[in-house]
PDB file of C-alpha atoms and ligand atoms in Angstrom:
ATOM      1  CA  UNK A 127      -6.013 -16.122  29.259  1.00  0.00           C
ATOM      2  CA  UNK A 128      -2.107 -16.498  28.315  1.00  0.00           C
ATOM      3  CA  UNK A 129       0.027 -13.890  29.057  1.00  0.00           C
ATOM      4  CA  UNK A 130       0.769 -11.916  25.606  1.00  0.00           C
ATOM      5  CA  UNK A 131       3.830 -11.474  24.088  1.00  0.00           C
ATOM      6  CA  UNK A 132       5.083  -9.828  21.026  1.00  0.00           C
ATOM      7  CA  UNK A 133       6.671 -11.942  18.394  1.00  0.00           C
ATOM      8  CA  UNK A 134      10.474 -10.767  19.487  1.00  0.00           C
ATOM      9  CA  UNK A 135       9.667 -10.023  23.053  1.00  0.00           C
ATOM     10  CA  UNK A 136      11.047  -6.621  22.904  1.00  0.00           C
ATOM     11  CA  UNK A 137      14.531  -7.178  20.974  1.00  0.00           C
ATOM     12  CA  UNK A 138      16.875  -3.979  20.712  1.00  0.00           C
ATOM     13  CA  UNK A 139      19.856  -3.107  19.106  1.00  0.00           C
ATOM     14  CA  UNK A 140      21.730  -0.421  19.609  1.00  0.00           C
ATOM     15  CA  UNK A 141      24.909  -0.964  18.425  1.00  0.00           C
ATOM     16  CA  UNK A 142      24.775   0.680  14.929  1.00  0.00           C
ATOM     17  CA  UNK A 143      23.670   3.894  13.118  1.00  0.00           C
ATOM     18  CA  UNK A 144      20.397   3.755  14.701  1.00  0.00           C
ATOM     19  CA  UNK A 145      18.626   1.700  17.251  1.00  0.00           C
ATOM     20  CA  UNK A 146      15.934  -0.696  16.667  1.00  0.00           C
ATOM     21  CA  UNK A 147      13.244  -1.463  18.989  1.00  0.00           C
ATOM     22  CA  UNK A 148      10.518  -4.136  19.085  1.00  0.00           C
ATOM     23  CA  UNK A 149       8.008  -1.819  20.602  1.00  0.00           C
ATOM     24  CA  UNK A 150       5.321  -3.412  23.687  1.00  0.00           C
ATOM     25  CA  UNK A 151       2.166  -5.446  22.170  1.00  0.00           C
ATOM     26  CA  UNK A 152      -0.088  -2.228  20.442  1.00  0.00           C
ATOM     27  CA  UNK A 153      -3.602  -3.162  19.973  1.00  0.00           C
ATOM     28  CA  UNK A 154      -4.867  -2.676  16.047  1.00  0.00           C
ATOM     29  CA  UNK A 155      -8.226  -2.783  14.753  1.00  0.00           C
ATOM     30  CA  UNK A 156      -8.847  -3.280  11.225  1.00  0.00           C
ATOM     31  CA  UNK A 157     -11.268  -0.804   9.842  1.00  0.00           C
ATOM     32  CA  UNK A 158     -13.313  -1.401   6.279  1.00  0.00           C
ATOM     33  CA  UNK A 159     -15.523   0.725   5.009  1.00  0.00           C
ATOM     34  CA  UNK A 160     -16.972   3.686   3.695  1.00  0.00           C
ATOM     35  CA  UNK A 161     -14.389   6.530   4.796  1.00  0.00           C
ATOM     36  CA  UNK A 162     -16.577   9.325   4.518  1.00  0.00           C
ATOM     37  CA  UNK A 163     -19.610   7.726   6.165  1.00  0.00           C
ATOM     38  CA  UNK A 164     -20.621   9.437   9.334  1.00  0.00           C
ATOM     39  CA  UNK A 165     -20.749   6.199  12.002  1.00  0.00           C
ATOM     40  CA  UNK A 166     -17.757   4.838  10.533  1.00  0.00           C
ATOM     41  CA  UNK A 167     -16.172   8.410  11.009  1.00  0.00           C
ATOM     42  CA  UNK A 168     -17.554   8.109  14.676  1.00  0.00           C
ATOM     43  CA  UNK A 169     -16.815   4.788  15.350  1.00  0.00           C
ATOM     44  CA  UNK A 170     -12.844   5.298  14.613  1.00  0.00           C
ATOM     45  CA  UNK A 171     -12.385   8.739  16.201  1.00  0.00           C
ATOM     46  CA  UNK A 172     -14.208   8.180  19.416  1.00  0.00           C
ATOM     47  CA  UNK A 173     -11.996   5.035  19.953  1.00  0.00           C
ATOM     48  CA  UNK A 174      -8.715   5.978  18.855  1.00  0.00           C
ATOM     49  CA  UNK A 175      -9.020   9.928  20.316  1.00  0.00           C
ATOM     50  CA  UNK A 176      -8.136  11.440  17.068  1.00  0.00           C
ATOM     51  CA  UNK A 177      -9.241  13.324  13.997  1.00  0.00           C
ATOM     52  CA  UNK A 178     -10.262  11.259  11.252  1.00  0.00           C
ATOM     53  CA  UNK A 179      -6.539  11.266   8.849  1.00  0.00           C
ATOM     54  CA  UNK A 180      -6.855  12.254   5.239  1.00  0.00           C
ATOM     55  CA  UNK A 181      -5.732   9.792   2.586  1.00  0.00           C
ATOM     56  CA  UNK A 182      -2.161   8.870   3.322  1.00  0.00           C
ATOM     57  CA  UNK A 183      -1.851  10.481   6.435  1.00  0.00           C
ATOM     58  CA  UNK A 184      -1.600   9.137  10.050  1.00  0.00           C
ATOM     59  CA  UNK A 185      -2.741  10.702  13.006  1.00  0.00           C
ATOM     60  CA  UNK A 186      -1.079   9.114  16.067  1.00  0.00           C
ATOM     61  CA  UNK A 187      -0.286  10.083  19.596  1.00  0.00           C
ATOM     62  CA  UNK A 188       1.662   7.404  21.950  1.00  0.00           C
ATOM     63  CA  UNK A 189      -0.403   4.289  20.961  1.00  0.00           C
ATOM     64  CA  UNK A 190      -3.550   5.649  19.916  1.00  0.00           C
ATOM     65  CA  UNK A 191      -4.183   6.801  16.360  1.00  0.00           C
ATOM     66  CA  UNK A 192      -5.485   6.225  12.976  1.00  0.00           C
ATOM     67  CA  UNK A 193      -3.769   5.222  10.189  1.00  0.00           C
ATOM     68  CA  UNK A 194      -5.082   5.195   6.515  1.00  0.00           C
ATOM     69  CA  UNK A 195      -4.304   2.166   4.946  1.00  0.00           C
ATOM     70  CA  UNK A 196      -6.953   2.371   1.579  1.00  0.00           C
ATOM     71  CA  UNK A 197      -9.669   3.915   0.055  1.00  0.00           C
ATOM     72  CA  UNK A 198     -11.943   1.760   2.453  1.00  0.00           C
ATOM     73  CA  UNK A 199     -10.025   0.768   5.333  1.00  0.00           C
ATOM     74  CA  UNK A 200      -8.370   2.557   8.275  1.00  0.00           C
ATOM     75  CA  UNK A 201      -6.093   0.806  10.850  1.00  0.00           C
ATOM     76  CA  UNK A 202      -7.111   2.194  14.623  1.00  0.00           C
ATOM     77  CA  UNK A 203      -4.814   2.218  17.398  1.00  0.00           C
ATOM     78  CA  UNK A 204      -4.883   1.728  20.900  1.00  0.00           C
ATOM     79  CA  UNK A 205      -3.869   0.124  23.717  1.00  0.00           C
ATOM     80  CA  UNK A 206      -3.184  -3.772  23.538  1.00  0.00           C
ATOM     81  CA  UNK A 207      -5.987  -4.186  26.811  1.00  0.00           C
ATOM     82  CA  UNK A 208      -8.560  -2.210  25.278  1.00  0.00           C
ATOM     83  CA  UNK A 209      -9.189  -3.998  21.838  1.00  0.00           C
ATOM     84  CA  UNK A 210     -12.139  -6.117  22.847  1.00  0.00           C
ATOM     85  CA  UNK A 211     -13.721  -3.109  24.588  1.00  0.00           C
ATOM     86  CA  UNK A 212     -13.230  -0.816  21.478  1.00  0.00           C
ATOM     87  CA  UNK A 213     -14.422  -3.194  18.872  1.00  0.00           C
ATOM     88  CA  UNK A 214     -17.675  -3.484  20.634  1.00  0.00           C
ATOM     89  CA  UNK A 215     -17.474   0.337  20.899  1.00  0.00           C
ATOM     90  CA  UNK A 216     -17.170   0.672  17.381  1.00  0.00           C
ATOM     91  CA  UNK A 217     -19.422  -1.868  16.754  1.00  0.00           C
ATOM     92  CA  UNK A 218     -22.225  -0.366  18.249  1.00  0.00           C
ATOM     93  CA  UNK A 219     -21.175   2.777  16.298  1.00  0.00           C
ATOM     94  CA  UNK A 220     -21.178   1.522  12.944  1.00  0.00           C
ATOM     95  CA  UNK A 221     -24.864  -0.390  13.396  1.00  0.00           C
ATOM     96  CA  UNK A 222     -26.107  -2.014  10.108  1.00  0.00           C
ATOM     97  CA  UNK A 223     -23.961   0.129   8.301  1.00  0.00           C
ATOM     98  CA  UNK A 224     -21.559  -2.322   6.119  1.00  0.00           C
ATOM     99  CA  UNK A 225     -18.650  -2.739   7.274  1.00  0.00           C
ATOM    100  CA  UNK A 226     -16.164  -4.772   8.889  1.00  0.00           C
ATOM    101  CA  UNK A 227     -14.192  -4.592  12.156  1.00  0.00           C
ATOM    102  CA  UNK A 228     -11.762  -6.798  13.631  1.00  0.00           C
ATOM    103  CA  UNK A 229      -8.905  -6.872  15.711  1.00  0.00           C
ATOM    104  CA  UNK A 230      -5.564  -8.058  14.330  1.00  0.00           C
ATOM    105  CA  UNK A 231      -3.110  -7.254  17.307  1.00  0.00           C
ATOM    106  CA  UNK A 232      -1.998 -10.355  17.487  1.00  0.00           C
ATOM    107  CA  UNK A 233      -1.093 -10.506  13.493  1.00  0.00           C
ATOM    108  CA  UNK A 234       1.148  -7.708  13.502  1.00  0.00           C
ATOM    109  CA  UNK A 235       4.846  -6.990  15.207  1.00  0.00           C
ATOM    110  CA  UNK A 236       5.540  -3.381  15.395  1.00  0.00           C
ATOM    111  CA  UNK A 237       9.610  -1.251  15.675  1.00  0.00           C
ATOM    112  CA  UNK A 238      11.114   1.669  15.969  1.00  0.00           C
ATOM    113  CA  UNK A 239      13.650   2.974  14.272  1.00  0.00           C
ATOM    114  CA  UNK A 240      15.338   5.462  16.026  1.00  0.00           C
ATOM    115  CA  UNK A 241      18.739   8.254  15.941  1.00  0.00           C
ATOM    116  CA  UNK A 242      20.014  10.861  13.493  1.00  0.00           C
ATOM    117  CA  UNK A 243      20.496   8.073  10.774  1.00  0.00           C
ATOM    118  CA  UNK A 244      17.220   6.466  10.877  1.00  0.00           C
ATOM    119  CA  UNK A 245      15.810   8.105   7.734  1.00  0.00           C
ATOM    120  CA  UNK A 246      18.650   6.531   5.618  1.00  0.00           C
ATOM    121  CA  UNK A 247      18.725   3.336   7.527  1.00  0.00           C
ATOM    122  CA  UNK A 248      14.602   2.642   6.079  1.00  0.00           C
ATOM    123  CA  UNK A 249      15.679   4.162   2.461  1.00  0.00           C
ATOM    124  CA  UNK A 250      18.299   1.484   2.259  1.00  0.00           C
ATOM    125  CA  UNK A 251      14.942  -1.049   2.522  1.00  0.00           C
ATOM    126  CA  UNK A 252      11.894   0.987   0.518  1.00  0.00           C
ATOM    127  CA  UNK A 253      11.095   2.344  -2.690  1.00  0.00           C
ATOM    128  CA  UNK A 254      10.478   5.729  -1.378  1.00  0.00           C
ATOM    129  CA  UNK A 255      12.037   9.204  -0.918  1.00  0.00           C
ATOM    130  CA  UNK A 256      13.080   9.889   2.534  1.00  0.00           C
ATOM    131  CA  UNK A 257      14.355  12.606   2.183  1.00  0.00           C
ATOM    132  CA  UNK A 258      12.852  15.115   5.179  1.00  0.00           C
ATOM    133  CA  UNK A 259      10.749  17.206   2.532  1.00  0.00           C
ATOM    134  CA  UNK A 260       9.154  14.451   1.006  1.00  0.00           C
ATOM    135  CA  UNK A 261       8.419  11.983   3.964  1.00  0.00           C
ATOM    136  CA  UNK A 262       7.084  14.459   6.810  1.00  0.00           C
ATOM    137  CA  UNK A 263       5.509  13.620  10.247  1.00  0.00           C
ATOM    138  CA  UNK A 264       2.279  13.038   9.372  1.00  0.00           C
ATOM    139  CA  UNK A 265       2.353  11.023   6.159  1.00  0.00           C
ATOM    140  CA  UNK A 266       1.693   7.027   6.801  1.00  0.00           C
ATOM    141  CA  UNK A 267       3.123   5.226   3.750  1.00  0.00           C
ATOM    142  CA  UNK A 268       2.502   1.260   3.043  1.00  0.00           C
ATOM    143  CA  UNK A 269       5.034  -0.354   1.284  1.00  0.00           C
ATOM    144  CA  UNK A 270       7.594  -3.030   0.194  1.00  0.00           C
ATOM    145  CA  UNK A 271      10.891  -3.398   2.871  1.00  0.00           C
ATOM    146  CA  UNK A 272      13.243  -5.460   1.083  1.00  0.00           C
ATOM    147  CA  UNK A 273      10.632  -8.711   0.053  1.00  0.00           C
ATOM    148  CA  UNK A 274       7.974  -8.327   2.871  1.00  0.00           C
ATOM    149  CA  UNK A 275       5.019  -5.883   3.387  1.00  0.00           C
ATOM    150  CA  UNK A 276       5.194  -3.127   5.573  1.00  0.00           C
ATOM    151  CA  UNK A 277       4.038   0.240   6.528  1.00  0.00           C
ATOM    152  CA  UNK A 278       5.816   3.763   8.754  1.00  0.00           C
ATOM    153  CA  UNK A 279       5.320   6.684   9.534  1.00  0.00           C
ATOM    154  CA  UNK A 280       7.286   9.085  11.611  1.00  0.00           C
ATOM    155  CA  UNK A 281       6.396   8.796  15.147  1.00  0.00           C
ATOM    156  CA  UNK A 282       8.627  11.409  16.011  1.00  0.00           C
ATOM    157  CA  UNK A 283      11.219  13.574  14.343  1.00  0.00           C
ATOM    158  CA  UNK A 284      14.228  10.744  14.347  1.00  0.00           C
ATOM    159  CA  UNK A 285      11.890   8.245  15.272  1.00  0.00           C
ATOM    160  CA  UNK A 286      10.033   5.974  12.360  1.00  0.00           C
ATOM    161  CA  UNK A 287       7.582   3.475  13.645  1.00  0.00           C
ATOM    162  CA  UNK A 288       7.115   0.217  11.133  1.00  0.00           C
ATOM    163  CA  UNK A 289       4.393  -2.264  11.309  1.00  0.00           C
ATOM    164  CA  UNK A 290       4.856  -5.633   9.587  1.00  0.00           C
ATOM    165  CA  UNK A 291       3.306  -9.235   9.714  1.00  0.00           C
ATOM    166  CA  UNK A 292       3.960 -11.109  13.315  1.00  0.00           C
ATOM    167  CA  UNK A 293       5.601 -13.886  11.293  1.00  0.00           C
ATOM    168  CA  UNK A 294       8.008 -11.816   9.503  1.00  0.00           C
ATOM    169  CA  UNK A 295       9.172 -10.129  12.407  1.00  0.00           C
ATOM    170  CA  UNK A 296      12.652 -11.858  12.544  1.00  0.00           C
ATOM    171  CA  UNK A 297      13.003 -10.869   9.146  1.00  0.00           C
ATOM    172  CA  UNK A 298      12.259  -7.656   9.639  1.00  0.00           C
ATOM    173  CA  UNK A 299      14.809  -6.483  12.454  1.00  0.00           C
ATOM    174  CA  UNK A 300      17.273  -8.526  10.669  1.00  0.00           C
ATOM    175  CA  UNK A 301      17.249  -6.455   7.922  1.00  0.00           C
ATOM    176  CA  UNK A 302      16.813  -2.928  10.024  1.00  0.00           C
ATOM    177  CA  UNK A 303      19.878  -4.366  11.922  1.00  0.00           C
ATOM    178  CA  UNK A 304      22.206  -5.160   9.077  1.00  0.00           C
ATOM    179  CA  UNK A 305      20.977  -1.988   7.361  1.00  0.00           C
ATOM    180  CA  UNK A 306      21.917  -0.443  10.448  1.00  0.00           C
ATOM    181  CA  UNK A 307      25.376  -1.597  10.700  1.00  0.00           C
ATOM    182  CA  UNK A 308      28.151   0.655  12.638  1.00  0.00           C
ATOM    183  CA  UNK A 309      30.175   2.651   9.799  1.00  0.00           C
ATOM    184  CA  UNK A 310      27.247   1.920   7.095  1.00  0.00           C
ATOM    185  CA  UNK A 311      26.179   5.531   6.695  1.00  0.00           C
ATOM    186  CA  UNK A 312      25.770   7.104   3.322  1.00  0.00           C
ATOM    187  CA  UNK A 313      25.076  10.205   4.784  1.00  0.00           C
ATOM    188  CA  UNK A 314      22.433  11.498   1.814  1.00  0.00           C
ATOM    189  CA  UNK A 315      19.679  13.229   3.892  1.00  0.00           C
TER     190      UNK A 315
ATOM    191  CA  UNK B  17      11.774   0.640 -14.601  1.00  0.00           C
ATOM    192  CA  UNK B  18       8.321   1.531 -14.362  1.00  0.00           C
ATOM    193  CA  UNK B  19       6.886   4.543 -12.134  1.00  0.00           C
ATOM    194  CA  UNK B  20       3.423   4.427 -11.503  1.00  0.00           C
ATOM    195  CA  UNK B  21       0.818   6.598  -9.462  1.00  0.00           C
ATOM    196  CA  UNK B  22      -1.707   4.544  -8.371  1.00  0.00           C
ATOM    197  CA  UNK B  23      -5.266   6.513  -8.681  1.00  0.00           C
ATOM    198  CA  UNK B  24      -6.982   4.949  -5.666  1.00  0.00           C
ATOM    199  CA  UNK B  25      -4.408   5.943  -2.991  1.00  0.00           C
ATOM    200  CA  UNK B  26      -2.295   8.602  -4.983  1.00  0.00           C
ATOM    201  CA  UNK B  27       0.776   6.969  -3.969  1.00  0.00           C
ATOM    202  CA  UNK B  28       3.545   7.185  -6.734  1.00  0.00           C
ATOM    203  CA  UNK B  29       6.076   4.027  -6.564  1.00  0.00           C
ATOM    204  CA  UNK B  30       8.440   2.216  -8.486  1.00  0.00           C
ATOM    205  CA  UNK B  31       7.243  -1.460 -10.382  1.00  0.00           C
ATOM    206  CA  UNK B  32       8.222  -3.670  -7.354  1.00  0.00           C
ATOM    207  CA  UNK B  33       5.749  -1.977  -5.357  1.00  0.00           C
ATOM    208  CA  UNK B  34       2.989  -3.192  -7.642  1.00  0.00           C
ATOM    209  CA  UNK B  35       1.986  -6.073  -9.192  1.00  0.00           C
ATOM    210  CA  UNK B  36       1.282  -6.678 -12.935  1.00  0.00           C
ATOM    211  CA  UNK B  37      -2.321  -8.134 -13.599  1.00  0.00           C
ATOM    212  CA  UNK B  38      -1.803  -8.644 -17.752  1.00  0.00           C
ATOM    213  CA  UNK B  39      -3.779  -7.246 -20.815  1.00  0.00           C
ATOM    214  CA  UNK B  40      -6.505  -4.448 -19.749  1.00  0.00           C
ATOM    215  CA  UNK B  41     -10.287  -4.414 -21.203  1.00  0.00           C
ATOM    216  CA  UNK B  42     -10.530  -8.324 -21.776  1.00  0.00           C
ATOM    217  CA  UNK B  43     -14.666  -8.895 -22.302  1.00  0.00           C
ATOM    218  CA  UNK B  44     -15.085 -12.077 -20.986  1.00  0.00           C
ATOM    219  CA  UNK B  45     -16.722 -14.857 -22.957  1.00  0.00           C
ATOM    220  CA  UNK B  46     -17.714 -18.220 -20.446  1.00  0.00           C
ATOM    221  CA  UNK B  47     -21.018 -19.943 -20.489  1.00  0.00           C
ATOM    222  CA  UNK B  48     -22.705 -20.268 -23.649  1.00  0.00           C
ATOM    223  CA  UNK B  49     -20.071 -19.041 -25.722  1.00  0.00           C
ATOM    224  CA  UNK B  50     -18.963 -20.328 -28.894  1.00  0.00           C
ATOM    225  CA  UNK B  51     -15.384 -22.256 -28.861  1.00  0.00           C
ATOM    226  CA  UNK B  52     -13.666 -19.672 -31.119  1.00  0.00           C
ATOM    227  CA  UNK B  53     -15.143 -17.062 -28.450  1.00  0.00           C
ATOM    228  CA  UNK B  54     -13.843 -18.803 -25.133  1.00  0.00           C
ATOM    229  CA  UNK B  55     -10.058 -19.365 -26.972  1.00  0.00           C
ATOM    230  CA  UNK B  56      -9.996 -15.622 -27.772  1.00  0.00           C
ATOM    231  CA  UNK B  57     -10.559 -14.662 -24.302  1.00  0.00           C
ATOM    232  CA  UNK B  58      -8.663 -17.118 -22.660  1.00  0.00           C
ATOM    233  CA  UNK B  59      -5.233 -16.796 -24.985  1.00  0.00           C
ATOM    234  CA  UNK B  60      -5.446 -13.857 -27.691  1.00  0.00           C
ATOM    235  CA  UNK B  61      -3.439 -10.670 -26.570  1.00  0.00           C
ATOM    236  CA  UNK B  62      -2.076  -7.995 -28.303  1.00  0.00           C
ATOM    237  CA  UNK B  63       1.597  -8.080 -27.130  1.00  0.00           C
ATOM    238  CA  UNK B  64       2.364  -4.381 -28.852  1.00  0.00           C
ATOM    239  CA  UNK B  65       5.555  -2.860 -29.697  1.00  0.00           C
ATOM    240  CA  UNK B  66       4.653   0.468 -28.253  1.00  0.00           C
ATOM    241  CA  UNK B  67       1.312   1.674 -26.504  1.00  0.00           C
ATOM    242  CA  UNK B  68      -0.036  -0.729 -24.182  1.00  0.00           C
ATOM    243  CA  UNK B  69      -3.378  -1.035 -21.762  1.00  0.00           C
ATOM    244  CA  UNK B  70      -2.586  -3.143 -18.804  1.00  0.00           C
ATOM    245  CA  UNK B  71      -3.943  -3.976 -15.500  1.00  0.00           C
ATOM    246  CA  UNK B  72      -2.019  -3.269 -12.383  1.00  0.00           C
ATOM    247  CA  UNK B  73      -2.764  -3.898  -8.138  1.00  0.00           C
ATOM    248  CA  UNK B  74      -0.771  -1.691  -5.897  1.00  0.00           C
ATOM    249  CA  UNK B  75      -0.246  -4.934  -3.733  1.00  0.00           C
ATOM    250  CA  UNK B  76       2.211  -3.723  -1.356  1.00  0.00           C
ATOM    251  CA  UNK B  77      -0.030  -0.071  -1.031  1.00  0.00           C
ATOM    252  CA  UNK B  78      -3.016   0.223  -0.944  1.00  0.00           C
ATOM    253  CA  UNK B  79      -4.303  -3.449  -2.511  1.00  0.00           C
ATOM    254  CA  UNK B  80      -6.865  -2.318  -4.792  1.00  0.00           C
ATOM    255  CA  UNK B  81      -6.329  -2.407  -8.614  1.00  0.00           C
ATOM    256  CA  UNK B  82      -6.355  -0.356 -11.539  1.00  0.00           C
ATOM    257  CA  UNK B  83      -5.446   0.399 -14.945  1.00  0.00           C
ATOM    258  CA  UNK B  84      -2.156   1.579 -17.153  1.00  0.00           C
ATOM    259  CA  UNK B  85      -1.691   3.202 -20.281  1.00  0.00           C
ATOM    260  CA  UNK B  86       2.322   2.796 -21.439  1.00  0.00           C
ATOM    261  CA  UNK B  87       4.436   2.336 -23.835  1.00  0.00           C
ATOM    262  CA  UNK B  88       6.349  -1.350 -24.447  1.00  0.00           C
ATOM    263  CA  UNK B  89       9.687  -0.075 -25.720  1.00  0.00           C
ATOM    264  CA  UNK B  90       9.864   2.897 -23.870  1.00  0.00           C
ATOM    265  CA  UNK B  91       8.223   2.089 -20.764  1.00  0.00           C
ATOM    266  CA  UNK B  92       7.231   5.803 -20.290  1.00  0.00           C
ATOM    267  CA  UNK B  93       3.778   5.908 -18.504  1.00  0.00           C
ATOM    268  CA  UNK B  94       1.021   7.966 -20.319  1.00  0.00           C
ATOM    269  CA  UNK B  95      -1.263   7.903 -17.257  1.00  0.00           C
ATOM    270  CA  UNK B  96      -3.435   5.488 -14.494  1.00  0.00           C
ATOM    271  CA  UNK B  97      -6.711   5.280 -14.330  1.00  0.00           C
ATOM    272  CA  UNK B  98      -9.741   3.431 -12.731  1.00  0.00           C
ATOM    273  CA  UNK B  99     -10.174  -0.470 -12.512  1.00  0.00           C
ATOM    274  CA  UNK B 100     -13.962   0.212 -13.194  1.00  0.00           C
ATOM    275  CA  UNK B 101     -14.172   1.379 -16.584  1.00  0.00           C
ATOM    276  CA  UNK B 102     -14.158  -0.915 -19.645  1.00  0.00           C
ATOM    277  CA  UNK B 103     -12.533   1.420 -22.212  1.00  0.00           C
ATOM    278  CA  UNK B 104      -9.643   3.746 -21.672  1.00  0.00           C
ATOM    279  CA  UNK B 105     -11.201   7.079 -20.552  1.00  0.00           C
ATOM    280  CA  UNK B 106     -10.696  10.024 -23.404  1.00  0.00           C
ATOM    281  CA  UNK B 107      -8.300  12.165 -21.818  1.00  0.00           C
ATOM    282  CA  UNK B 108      -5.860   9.213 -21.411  1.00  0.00           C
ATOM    283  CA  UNK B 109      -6.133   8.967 -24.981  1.00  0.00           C
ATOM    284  CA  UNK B 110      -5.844  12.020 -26.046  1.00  0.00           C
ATOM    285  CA  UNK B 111      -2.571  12.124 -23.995  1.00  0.00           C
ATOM    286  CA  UNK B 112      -1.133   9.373 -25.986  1.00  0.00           C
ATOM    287  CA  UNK B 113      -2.756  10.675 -29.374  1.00  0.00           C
ATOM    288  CA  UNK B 114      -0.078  13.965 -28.133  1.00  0.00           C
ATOM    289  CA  UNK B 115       2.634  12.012 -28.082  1.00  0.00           C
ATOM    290  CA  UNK B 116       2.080   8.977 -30.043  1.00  0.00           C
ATOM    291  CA  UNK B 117       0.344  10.504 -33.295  1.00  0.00           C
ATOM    292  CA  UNK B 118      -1.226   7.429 -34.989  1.00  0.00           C
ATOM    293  CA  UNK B 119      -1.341   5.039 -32.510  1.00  0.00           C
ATOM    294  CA  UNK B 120      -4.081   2.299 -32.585  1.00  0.00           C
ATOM    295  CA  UNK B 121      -4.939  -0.539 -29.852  1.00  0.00           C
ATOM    296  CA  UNK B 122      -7.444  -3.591 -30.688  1.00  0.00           C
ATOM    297  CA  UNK B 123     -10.414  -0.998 -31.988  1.00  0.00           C
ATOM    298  CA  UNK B 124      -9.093   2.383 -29.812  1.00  0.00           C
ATOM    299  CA  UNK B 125      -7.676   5.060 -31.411  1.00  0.00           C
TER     300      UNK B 125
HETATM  301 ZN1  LIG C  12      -2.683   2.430  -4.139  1.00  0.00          ZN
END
């Protein structure tokens, strides 16, 4: 087995408003489903060490949690060396009940956006309100940056965590970096 | 610009956020059907000055898709609802019957 790396190999910048970090490799499971079904329900919080989140919501600690990502599908988090482990955990869970589960760690390049300034820094990029009473540690939001998928949530209180495609990960912390820039803030939160 | 709340994940977001899917409540004709049938599925829309049923996916949300009631010239929003219905559902219409008195769409009212 190679040695895994993520798609930047841990860029940072730190030179601006905020910082951005390429975090370590995070291992994600895909979860499809029925939400509200009892295995799934087991299957995701015995894994990922969390309460089951409500829709739009994200319950994370470090780099286990569950996100909800639809209706029908929840993306679990844990650590990068446990994935193969936990989807046969799950899978034993979930039985013939049908579903689908499947790890996509190795699709996905995750950052963090970090400092005083990192709210504006991400409202420059999305359609939606940053502002600290309307985006609050807990919600999970997916969403358009600039022209590429991506979803955050606030990982901790001037820290926002964004997960995007592997392949667009250049793109990505190009655009938190110029949106980053030193002398660039609007100062609106 | 539009603003729409999308009814599966409850998330409310600006047009670029979604994608536009065209005219809502299309019965499809394929198979068997007459030529005159198959042309007026495949190319006859109502392009209305005014209230409008439209399908929409939330393809940078939540993926799934639904439906749209709105208004052409304005673009104000009357209300969302559910990809798995085949008419619009009465209280969307009685919404737009409020503030559009009059308003008609292929046989709806
Ligand atoms: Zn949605």
């Amino acid at each position: 087995m190679s040695n895994a790396i993520s798609a930047l190999n841990g860029a940072t910048w730190a030179e601006g408003i905020a910082a951005v970090t390429e975090a370590p490799m995070q291992g994600m499971i895909t979860l499809r489903g029925p939400l509200s079904d009892a295995k799934l329900k087991k299957a995701a919080t015995t894994v990922a060490g969390v309460d089951m989140p409500g829709a739009g919501q994200a319950h994370v600690a470090d780099d286990r949690g569950l996100c909800w990502m639809s209706p029908d599908e929840l993306l679990v988090l844990c650590p990068y060396d446990d994935v193969a482990a936990n989807t046969e955990t799950m899978q034993s869970h979930l039985g013939d009940l049908h579903s689908l589960c499947v790890d996509v760690s190795d699709a996905r390049a995750v950052f963090d956006l970090s400092g005083p300034h990192a709210r504006e820094v991400l409202a420059k990029l999305v359609p939606v309100d940053m502002a600290p009473d309307q985006f609050t540690p807990g919600m999970f939001r997916r969403t358009r940056m600039a022209q590429v998928p991506a979803a955050f949530w606030m990982h901790d209180s001037d820290t926002i965590r964004i997960v995007c495609f592997r392949s667009q990960a250049q793109y990505v912390f190009d655009l938190l970096t110029t949106a980053a820039q030193p002398g660039s803030a609007v100062q609106i939160f | 610009m539009l603003i729409l709340t999308c009814p599966n994940c409850g998330v409310t977001g600006e047009e670029t956020e979604f994608h536009a899917g065209g005219e809502a409540h299309l019965k499809r004709f394929g198979p068997g059907s007459s030529d005159g049938e198959f042309e007026t599925y495949l190319f006859m829309r109502e392009n209305p000055k005014g209230v409008h049923f439209e399908r929409w996916r939330h393809v940078y949300g939540c993926g799934k898709w639904f439906h749209a009631a709105r208004c052409t010239t304005t673009l104000e929003v009357f209300g969302t609802y559910s990809a798995q219905v085949t008419e619009p559902p009465k209280e969307i219409r009685d919404t737009i019957s409020e503030k559009r008195p009059g308003w008609t769409w292929r046989d709806f009212a």
